[in-house]
Short mmCIF file of N, CA and C in Angstrom, two decimals:
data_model
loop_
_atom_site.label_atom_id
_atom_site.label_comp_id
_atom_site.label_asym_id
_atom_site.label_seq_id
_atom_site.Cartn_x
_atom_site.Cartn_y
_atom_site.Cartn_z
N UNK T 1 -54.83 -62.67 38.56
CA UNK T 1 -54.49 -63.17 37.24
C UNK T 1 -52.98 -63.00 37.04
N UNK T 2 -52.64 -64.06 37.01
CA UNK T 2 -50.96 -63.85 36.86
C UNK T 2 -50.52 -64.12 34.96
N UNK T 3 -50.06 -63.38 34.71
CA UNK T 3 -49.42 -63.21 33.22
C UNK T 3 -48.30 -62.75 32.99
N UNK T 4 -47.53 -63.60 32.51
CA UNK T 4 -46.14 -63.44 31.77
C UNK T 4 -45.95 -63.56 30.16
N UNK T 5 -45.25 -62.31 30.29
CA UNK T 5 -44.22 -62.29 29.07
C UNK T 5 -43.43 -63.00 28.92
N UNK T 6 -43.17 -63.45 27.60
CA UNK T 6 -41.83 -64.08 27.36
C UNK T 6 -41.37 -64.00 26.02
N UNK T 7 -40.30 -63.45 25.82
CA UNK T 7 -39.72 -62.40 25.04
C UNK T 7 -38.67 -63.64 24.30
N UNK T 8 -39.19 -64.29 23.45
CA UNK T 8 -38.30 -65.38 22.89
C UNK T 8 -37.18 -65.67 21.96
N UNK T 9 -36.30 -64.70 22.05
CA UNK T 9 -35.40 -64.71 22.25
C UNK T 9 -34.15 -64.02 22.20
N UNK T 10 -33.20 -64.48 22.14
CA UNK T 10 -31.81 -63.94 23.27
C UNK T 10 -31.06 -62.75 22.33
N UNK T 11 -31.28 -62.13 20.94
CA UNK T 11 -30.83 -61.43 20.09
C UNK T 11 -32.00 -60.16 19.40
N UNK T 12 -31.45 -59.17 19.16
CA UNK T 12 -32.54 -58.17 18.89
C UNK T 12 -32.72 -57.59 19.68
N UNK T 13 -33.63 -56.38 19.35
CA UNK T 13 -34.49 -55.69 20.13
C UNK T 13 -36.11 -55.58 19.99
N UNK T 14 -36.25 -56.11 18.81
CA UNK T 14 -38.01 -55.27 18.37
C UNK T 14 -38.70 -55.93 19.08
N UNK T 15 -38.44 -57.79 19.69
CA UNK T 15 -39.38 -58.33 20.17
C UNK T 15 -39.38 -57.98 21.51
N UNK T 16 -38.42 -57.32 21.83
CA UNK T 16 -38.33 -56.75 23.43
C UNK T 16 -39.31 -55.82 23.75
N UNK T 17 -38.96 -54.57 22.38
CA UNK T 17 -39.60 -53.47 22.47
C UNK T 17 -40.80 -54.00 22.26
N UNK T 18 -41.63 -54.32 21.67
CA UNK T 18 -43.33 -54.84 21.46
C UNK T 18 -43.77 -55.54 22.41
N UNK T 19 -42.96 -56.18 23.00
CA UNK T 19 -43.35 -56.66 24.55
C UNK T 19 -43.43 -55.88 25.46
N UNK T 20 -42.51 -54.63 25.72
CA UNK T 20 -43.00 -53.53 26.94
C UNK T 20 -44.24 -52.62 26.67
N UNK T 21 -44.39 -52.67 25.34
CA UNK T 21 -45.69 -51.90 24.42
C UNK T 21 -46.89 -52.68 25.03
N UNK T 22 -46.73 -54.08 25.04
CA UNK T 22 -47.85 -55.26 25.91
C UNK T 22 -48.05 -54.55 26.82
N UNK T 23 -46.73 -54.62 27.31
CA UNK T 23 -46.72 -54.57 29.24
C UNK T 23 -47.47 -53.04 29.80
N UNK T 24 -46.88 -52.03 29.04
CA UNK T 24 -47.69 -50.81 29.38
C UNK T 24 -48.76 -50.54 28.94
N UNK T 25 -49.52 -51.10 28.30
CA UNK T 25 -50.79 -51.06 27.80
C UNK T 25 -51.70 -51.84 28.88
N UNK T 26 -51.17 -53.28 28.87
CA UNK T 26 -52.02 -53.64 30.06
C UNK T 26 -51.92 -53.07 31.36
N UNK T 27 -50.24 -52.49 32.13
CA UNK T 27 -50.38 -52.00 33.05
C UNK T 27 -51.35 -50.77 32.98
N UNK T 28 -51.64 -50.25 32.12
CA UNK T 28 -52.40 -48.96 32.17
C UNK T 28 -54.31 -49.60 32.33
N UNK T 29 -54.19 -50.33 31.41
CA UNK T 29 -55.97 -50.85 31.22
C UNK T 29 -55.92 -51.84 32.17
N UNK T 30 -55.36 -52.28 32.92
CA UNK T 30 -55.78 -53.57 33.88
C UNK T 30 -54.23 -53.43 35.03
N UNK T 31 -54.50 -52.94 36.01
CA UNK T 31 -53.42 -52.58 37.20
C UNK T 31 -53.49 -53.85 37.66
N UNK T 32 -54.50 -54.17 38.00
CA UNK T 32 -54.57 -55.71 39.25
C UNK T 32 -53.50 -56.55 38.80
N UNK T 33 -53.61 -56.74 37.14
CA UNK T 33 -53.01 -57.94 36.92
C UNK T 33 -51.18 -58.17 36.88
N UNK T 34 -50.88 -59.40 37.65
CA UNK T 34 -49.61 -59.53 38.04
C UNK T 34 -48.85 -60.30 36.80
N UNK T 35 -48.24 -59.39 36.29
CA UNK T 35 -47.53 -59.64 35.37
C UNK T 35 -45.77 -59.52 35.69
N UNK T 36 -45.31 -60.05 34.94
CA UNK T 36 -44.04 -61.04 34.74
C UNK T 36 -43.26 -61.03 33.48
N UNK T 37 -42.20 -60.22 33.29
CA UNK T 37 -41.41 -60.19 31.81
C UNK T 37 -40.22 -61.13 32.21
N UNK T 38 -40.36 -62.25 31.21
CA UNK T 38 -38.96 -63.27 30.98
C UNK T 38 -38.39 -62.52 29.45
N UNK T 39 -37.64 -62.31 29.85
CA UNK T 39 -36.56 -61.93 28.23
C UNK T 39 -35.92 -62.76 28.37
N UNK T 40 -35.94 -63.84 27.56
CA UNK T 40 -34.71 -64.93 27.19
C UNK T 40 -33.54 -64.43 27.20
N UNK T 41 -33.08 -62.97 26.74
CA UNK T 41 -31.99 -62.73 26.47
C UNK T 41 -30.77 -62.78 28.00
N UNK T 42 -31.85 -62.56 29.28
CA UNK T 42 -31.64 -61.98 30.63
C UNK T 42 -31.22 -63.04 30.99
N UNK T 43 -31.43 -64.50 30.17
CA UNK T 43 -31.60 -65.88 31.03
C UNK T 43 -30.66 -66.64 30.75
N UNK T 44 -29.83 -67.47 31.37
CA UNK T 44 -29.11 -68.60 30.74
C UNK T 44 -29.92 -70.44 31.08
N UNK T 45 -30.73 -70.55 29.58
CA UNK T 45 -31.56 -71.72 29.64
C UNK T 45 -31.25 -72.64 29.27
N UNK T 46 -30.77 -73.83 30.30
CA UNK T 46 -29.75 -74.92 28.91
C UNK T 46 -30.93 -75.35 28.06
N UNK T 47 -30.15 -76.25 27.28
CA UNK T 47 -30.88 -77.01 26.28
C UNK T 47 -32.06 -77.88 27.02
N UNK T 48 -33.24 -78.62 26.49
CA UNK T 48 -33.83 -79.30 26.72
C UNK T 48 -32.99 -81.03 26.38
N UNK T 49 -33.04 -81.68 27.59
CA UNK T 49 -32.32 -82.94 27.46
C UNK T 49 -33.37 -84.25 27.88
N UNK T 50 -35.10 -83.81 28.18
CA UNK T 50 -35.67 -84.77 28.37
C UNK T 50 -36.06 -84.95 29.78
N UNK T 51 -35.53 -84.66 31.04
CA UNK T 51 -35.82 -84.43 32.19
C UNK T 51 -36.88 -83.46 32.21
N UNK T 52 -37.39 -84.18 33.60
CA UNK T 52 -39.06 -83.32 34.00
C UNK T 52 -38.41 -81.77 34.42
N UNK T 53 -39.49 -80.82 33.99
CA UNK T 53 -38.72 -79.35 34.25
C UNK T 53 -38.40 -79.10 36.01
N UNK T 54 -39.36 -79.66 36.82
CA UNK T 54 -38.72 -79.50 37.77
C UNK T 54 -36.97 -79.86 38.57
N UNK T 55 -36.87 -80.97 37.57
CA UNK T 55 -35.07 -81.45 38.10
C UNK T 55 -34.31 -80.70 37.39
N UNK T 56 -34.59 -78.95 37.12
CA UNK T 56 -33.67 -78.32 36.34
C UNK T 56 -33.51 -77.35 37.23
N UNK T 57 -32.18 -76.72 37.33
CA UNK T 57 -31.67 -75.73 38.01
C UNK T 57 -31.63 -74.49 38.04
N UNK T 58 -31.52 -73.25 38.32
CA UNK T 58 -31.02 -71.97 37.87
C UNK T 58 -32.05 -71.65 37.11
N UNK T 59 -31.46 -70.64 36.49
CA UNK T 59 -32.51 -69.75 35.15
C UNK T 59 -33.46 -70.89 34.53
N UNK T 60 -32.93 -72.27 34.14
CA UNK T 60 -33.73 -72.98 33.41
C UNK T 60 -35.32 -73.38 34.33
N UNK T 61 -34.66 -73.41 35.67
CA UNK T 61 -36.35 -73.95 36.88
C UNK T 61 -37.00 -72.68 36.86
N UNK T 62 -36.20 -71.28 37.17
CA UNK T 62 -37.26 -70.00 37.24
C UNK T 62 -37.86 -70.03 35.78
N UNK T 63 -37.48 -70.23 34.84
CA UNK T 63 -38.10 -69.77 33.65
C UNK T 63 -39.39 -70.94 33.71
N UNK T 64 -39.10 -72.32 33.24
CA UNK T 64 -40.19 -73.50 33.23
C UNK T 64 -41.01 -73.05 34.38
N UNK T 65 -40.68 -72.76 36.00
CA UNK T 65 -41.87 -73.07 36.54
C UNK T 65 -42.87 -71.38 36.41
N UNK T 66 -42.06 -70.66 36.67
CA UNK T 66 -42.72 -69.13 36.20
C UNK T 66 -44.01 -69.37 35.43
N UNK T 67 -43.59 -70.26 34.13
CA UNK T 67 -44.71 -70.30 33.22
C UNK T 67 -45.68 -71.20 33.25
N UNK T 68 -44.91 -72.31 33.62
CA UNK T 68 -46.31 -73.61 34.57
C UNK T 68 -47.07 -72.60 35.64
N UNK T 69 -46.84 -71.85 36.31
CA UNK T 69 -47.53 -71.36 37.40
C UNK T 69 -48.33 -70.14 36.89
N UNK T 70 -47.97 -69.88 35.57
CA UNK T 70 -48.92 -68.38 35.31
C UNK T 70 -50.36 -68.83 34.75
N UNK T 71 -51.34 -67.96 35.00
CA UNK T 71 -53.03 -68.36 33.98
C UNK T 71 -52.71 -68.27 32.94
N UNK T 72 -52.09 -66.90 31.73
CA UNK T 72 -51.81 -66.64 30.87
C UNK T 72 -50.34 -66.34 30.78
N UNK T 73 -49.73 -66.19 29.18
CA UNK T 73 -48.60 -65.89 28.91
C UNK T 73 -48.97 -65.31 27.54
N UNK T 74 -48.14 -64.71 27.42
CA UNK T 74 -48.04 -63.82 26.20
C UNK T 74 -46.34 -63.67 25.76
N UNK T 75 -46.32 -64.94 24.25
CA UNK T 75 -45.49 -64.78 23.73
C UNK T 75 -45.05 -63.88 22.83
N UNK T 76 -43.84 -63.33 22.76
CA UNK T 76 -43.59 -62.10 21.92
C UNK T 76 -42.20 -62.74 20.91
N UNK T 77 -42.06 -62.85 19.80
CA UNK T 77 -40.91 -63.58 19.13
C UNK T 77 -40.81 -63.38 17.59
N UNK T 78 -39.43 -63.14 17.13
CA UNK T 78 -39.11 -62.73 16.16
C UNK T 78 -39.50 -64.47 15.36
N UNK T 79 -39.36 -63.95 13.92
CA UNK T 79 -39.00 -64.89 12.65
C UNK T 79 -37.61 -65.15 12.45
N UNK T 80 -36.48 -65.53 12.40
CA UNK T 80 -35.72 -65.79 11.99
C UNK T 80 -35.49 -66.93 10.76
N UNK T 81 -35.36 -66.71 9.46
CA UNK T 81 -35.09 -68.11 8.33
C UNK T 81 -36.32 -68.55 8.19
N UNK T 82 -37.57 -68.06 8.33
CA UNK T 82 -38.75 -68.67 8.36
C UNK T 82 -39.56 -69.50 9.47
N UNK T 83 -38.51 -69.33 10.65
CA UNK T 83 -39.01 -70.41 11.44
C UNK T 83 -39.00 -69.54 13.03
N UNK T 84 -39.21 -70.10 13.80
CA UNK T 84 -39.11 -69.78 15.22
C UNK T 84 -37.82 -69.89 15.50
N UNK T 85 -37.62 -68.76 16.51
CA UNK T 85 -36.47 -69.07 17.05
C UNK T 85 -36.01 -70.41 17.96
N UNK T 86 -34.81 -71.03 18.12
CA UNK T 86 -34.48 -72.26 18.51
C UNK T 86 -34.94 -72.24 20.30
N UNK T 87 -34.36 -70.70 20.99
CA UNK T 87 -34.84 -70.92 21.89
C UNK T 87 -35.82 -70.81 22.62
N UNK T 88 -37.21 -70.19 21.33
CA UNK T 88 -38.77 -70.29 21.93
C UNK T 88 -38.84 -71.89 21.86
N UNK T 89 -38.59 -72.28 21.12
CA UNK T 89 -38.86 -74.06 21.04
C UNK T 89 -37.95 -74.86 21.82
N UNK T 90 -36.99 -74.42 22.48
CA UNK T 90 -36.25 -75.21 23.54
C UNK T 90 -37.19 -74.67 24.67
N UNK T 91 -37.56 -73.64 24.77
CA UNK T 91 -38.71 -73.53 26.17
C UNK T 91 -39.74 -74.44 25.98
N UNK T 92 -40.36 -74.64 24.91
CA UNK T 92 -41.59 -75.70 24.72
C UNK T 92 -41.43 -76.97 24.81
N UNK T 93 -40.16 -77.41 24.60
CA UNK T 93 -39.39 -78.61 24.97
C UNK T 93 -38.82 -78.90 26.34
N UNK T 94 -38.46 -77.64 27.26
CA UNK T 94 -38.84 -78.47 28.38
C UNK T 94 -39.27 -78.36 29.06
N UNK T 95 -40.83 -78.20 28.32
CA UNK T 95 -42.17 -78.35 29.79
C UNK T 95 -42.79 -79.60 28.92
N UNK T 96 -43.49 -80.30 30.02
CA UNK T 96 -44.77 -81.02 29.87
C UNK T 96 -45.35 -80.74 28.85
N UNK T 97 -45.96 -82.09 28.00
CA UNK T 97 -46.77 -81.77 26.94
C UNK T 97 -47.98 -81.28 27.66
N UNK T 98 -48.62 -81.31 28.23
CA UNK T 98 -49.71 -80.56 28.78
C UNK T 98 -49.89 -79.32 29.31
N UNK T 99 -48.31 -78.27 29.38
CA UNK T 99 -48.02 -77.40 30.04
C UNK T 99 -49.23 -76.69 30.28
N UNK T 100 -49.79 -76.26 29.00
CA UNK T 100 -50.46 -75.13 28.42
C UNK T 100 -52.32 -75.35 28.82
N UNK T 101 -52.48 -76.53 29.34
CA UNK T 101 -53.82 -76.60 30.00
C UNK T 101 -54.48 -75.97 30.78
N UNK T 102 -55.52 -75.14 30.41
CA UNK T 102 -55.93 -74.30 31.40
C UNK T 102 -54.74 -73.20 31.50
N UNK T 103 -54.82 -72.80 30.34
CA UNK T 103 -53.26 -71.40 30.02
C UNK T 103 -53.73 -70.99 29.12
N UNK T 104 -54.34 -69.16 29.26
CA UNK T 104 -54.64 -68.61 27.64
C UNK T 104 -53.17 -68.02 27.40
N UNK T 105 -53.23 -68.25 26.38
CA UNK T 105 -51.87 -68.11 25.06
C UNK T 105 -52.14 -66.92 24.15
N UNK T 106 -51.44 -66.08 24.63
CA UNK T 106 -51.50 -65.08 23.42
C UNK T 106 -50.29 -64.45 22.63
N UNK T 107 -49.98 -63.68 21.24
CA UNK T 107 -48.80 -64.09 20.63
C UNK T 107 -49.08 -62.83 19.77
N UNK T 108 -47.34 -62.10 19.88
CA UNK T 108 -47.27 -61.27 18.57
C UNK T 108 -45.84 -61.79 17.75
N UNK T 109 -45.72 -61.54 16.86
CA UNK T 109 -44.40 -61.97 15.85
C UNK T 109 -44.10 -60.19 15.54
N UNK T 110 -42.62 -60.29 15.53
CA UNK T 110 -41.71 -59.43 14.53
C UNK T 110 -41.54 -60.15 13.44
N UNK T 111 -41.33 -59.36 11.92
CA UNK T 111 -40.88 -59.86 11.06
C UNK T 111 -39.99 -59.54 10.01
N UNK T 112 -38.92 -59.87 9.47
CA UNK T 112 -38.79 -58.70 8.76
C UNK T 112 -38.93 -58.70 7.00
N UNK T 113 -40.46 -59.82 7.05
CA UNK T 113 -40.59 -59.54 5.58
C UNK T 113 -42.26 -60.30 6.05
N UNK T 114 -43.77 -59.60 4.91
CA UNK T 114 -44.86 -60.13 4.87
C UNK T 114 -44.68 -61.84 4.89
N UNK T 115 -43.74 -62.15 3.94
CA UNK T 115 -44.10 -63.43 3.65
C UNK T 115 -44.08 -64.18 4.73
N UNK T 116 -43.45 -63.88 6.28
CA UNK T 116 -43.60 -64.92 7.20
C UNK T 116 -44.61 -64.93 8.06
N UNK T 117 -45.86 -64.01 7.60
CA UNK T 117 -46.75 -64.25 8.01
C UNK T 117 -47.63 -65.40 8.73
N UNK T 118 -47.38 -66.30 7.53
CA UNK T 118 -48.01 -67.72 8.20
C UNK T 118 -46.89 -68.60 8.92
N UNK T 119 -45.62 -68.26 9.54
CA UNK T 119 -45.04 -68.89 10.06
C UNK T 119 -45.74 -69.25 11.47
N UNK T 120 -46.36 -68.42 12.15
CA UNK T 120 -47.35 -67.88 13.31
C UNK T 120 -48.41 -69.20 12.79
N UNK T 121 -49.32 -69.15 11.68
CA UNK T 121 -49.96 -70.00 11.43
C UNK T 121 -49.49 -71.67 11.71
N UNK T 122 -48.26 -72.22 10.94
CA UNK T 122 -47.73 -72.96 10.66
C UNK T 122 -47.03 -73.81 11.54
N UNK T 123 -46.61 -72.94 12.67
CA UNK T 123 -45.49 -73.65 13.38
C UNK T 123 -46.15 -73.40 14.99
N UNK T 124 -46.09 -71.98 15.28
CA UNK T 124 -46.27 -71.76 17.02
C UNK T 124 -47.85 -72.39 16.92
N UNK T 125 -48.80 -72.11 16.33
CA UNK T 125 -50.12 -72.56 16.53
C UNK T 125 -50.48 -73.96 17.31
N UNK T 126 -49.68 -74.79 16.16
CA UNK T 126 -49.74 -75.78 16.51
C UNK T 126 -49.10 -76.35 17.58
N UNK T 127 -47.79 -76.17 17.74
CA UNK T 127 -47.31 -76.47 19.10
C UNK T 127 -48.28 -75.81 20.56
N UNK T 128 -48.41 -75.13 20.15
CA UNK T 128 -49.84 -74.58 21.47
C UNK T 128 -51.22 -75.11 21.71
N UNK T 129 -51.40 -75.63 20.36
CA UNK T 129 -52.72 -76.65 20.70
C UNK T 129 -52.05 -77.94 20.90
N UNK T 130 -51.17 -78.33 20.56
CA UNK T 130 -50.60 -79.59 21.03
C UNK T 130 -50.26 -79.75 22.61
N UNK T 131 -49.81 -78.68 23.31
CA UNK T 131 -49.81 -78.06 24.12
C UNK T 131 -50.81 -78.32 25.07
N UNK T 132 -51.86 -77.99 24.49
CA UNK T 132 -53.49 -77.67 25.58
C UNK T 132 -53.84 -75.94 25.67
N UNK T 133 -53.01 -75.63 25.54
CA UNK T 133 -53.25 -74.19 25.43
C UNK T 133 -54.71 -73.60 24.81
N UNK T 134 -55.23 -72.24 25.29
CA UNK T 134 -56.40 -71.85 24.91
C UNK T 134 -55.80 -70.52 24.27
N UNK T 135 -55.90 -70.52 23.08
CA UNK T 135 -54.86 -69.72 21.63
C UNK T 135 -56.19 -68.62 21.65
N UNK T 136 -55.52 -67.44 21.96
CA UNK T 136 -56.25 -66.02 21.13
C UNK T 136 -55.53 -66.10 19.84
N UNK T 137 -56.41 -65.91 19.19
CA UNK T 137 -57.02 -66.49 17.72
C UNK T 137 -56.02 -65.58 16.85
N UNK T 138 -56.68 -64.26 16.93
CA UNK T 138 -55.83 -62.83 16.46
C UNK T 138 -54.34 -62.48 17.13
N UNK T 139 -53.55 -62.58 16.40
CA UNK T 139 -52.40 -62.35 17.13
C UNK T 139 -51.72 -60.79 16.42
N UNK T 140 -50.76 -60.59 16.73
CA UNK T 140 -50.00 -58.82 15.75
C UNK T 140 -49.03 -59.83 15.58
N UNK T 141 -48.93 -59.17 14.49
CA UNK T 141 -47.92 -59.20 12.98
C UNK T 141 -47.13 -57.83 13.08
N UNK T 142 -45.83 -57.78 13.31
CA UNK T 142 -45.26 -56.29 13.11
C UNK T 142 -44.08 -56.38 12.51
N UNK T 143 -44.05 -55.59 11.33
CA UNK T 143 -42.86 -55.93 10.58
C UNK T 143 -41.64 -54.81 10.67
N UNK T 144 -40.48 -55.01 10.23
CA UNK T 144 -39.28 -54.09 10.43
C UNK T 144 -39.98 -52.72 9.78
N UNK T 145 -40.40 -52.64 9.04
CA UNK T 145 -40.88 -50.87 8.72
C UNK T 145 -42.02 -50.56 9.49
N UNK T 146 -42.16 -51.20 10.56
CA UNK T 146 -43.40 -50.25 11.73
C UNK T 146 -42.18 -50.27 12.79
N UNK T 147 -40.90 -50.46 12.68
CA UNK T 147 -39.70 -49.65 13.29
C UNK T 147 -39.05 -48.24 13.29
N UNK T 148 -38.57 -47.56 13.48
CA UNK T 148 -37.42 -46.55 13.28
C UNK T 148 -36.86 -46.57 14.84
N UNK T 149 -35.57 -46.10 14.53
CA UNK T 149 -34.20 -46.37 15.59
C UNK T 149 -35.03 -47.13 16.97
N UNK T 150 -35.32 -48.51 16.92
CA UNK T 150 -35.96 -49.52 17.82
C UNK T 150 -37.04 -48.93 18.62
N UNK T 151 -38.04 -48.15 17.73
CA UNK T 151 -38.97 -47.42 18.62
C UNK T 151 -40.19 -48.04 17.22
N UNK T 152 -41.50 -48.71 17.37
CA UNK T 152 -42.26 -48.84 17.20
C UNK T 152 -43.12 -47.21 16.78
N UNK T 153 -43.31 -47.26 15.33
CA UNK T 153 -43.92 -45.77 14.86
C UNK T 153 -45.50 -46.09 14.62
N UNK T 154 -45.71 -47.26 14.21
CA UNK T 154 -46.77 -47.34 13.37
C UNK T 154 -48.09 -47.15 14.51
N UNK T 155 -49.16 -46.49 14.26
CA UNK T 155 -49.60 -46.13 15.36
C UNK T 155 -50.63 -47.62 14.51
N UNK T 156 -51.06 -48.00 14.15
CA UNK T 156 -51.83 -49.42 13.95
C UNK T 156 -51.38 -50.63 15.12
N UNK T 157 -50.05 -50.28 15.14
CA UNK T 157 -49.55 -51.75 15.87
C UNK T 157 -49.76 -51.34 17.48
N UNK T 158 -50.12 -49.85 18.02
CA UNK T 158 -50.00 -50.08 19.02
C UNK T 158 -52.01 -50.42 19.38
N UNK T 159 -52.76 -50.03 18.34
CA UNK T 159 -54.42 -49.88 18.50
C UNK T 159 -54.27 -51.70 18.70
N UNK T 160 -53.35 -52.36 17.38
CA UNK T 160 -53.97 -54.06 17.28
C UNK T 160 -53.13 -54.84 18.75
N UNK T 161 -52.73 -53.78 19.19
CA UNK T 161 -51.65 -54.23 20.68
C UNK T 161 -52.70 -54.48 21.34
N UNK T 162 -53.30 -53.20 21.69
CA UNK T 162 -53.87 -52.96 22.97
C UNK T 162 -55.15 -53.68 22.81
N UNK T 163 -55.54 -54.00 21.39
CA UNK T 163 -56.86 -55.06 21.33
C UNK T 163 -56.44 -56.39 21.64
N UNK T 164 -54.67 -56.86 21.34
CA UNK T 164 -54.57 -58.10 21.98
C UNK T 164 -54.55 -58.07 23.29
N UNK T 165 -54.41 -57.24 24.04
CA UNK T 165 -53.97 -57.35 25.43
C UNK T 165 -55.84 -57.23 25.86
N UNK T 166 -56.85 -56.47 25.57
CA UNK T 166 -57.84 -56.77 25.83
C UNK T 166 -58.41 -58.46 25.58
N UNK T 167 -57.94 -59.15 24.42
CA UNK T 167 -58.82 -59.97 24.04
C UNK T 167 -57.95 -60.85 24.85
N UNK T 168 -56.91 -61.22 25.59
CA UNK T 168 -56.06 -62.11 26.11
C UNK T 168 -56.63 -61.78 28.02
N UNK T 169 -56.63 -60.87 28.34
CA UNK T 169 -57.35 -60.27 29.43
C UNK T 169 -59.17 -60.95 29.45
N UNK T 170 -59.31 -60.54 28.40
CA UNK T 170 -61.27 -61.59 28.48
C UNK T 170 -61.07 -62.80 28.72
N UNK T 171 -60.37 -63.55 27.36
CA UNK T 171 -60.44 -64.46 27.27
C UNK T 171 -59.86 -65.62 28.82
N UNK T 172 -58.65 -64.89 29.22
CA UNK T 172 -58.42 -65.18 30.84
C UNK T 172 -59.71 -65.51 31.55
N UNK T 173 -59.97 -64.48 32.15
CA UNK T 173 -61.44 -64.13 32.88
C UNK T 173 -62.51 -65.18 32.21
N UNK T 174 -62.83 -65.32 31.20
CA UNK T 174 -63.83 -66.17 31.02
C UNK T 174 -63.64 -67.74 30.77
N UNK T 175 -62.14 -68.24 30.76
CA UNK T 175 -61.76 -69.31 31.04
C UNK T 175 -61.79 -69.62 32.46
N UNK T 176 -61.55 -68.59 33.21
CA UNK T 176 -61.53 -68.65 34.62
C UNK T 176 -62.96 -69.04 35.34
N UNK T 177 -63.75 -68.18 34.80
CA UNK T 177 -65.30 -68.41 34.85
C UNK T 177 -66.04 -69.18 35.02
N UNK T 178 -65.76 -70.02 33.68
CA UNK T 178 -66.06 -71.34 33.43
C UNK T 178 -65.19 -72.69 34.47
N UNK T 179 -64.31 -72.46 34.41
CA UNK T 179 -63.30 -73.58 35.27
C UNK T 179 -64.02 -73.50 36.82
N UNK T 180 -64.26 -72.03 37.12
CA UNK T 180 -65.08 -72.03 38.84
C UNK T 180 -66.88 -72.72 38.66
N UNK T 181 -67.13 -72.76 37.22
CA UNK T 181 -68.58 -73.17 37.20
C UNK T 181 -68.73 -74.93 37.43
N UNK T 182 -67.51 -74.93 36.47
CA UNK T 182 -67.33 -76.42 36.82
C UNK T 182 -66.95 -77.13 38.04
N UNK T 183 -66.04 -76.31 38.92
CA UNK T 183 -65.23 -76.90 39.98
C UNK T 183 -67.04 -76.96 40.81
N UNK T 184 -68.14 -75.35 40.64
CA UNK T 184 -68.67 -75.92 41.41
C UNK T 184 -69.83 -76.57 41.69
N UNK T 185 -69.63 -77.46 40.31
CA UNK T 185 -70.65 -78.64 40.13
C UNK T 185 -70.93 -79.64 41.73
N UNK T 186 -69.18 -80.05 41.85
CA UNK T 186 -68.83 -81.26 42.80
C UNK T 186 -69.08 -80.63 43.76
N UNK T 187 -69.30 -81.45 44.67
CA UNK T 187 -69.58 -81.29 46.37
C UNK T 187 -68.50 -81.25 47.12
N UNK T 188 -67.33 -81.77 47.17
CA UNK T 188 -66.14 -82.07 47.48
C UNK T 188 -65.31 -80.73 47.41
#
């Protein structure tokens, strides 16, 4: 099971930090699985200009194909102004509208106020079912006061962590399941 992080984007720390909180939780409850941290911040991704992701070079081809090639990904990304950051949505822009087919999707937000709660609802959702993506449903919500000096305190966010990283881990596996039940309908 190959799964990547991707830490969306290039400023901050909290979405970094809640992403290694992912990463060691699953490394601890699930060793096998081959996981993969993209921090946007690490990357230089040009813009999306409309070309297929493969005719892109450098950081921009490791990042696009990394994530075409993983089962799952697990996005981790701040709110900024109410909206997503520009360069989680320049990654979604240049892959394939179909990227996300046969890809479970799973997602936490930083925030630093309740009200952007439904930005998660509003904006990434949909680009992921537009996508093809197979969306764990429940995602974490973690706001600037489950911070102190860039260390995650709130012991809630690490229990609703480690239940996403379980329910993104099933949900894998039983997409997988199903896709081998089907493949082995055919004879071929």
């Amino acid at each position: 099971m190959k799964i990547v992080g991707l830490s969306g984007s290039i400023v901050g720390s909290k979405t970094k930090t809640a992403m290694l909180v992912f990463e060691k939780t699953l490394r601890a409850k699930y060793p096998d699985a081959e996981w993969t941290l993209i921090d946007l911040a690490d990357y230089n991704v040009q813009f999306s200009d409309g070309r297929n992701y493969l005719e892109y070079e450098g950081d921009t081809a490791f990042v696009a194909k990394a994530l075409m090639d993983a089962d799952t990904i697990v996005i981790g990304t701040p709110i900024f102004q109410a909206s997503l950051p520009a360069t989680l949505k320049n990654i979604f822009d240049l892959l394939p509208i179909n990227a996300f087919r046969d890809k479970v999707i799973s997602f936490f937000v930083t925030a630093g106020s309740s009200k952007h709660y439904l930005v998660a609802e509003q904006q990434l959702k949909p680009i992921l079912a537009y996508m093809k993506a197979q969306i764990v449903q429940t995602y974490v919500f973690i706001e600037d006061q489950d911070y102190v000096k860039k260390e995650i305190v709130n012991d809630d966010v690490f229990l609703r962590m480690e239940r996403l990283v379980e329910d993104t881990v099933n949900l894998t596996a039983t997409y997988e399941l199903i896709r081998k039940q089907q493949e082995d309908q055919y004879d071929f």
